[in-house]
């Protein structure tokens, strides 16, 4: 043992988790809180923000944010001026699935704007504070679909693959300043996002998963706690696949 540092403690950190109302983001926010971080979780509505604050133990923990809007991100950063995040999780995301020939321009734009341009906005908003503090953790939620592709998800796959390139480029830019930038690529996780999948389709997907089950938000939150923690201080520019073995690159 080198010293008594708790490798997985987030004590003293301020974490901003986008899309923390439900699913993966809610679990990451809760596990960060349990690991000792001061957590700010975002929702698209005032009610969602109030529910986050209640779940995370009150205080000023829930904020309204539309990651697809420059103005909304700027307003949040202004609001957080005295409480600059040392951990940023770009988690908020949407799907607008369709075969390419039927995909409407808005379905393409909305997914790229919400799932990829959001990372540009939020990283820019948080980086100055991290550079000043000379420490920071950025975690981008990509997807197995960004690596392997999926029919009917050209917009989503493009955004999630874009996040992987973005992660590596930014990791190179800030590695010397004590800031790590990594991606998590979940496989098939049971949340509202996958709730519309028929049980037949779900069974077919699960047969492709060597672990023999769908993933849970907790499976992904474990990876996020690791990447945010002192245990991962020398890990940057990587993609952590959390998919039960369904795709191994
Ligand atoms: P989810 O249950 O559908 O939750 C989506 C979250 O994103 C909600 O908190 C939602 O807020 C928020 N959100 C949506 N649009 C937003 C916007 N414009 N601005 C701010 N927040 C917005 O999704 P999930 O399954 O937990 O997925 C979380 C992340 O993991 C996403 O990036 C997703 O692509 C990725 N992922 C998921 C899976 C999976 O199988 N579930 C697999 C791979 C990757 P409101 O509640 O306020 O609407």
CSV table of C-alpha atoms in Angstrom, one decimal, residues 8 24 138-145 147 163-164 167-168 181-187 189 218-229 231-232 235-245 247-249:
chain,number,residue,atom,x,y,z
A,8,UNK,CA,-12.7,5.5,-5.0
A,24,UNK,CA,-28.1,6.0,-16.1
A,138,UNK,CA,-14.7,14.6,-18.0
A,139,UNK,CA,-16.8,11.5,-18.8
A,140,UNK,CA,-18.7,11.3,-22.1
A,141,UNK,CA,-21.6,8.7,-22.5
A,142,UNK,CA,-21.0,7.1,-25.9
A,143,UNK,CA,-22.6,3.8,-26.9
A,144,UNK,CA,-21.8,0.4,-28.3
A,145,UNK,CA,-23.7,1.7,-31.3
A,147,UNK,CA,-18.5,1.6,-32.2
A,163,UNK,CA,-18.0,11.6,-29.0
A,164,UNK,CA,-15.2,9.0,-29.2
A,167,UNK,CA,-12.9,12.4,-26.2
A,168,UNK,CA,-9.5,11.5,-27.6
A,181,UNK,CA,-11.2,12.8,-20.6
A,182,UNK,CA,-12.8,9.4,-21.1
A,183,UNK,CA,-15.8,7.8,-22.6
A,184,UNK,CA,-18.1,5.0,-21.4
A,185,UNK,CA,-19.8,2.9,-24.1
A,186,UNK,CA,-22.8,1.1,-22.6
A,187,UNK,CA,-24.4,-1.8,-24.4
A,189,UNK,CA,-29.1,-1.0,-20.6
A,218,UNK,CA,-25.8,0.6,-11.8
A,219,UNK,CA,-23.5,-1.3,-14.1
A,220,UNK,CA,-22.7,1.9,-15.9
A,221,UNK,CA,-22.5,4.0,-12.7
A,222,UNK,CA,-19.7,1.7,-11.4
A,223,UNK,CA,-17.7,2.6,-14.5
A,224,UNK,CA,-18.4,6.3,-14.0
A,225,UNK,CA,-17.3,6.2,-10.3
A,226,UNK,CA,-14.1,4.5,-11.3
A,227,UNK,CA,-13.2,7.0,-14.1
A,228,UNK,CA,-14.0,10.0,-11.8
A,229,UNK,CA,-12.0,8.6,-8.9
A,231,UNK,CA,-8.1,5.1,-9.1
A,232,UNK,CA,-8.3,6.3,-12.7
A,235,UNK,CA,-6.4,6.8,-17.5
A,236,UNK,CA,-7.3,9.2,-20.3
A,237,UNK,CA,-8.5,9.1,-23.8
A,238,UNK,CA,-10.0,5.6,-23.3
A,239,UNK,CA,-13.4,4.0,-24.0
A,240,UNK,CA,-14.7,1.8,-21.3
A,241,UNK,CA,-17.1,-0.7,-22.8
A,242,UNK,CA,-19.8,-1.7,-20.3
A,243,UNK,CA,-21.8,-4.3,-22.4
A,244,UNK,CA,-21.6,-7.8,-20.9
A,245,UNK,CA,-19.3,-8.8,-23.7
A,247,UNK,CA,-19.0,-6.2,-28.5
A,248,UNK,CA,-15.3,-6.2,-27.7
A,249,UNK,CA,-13.8,-4.0,-30.4
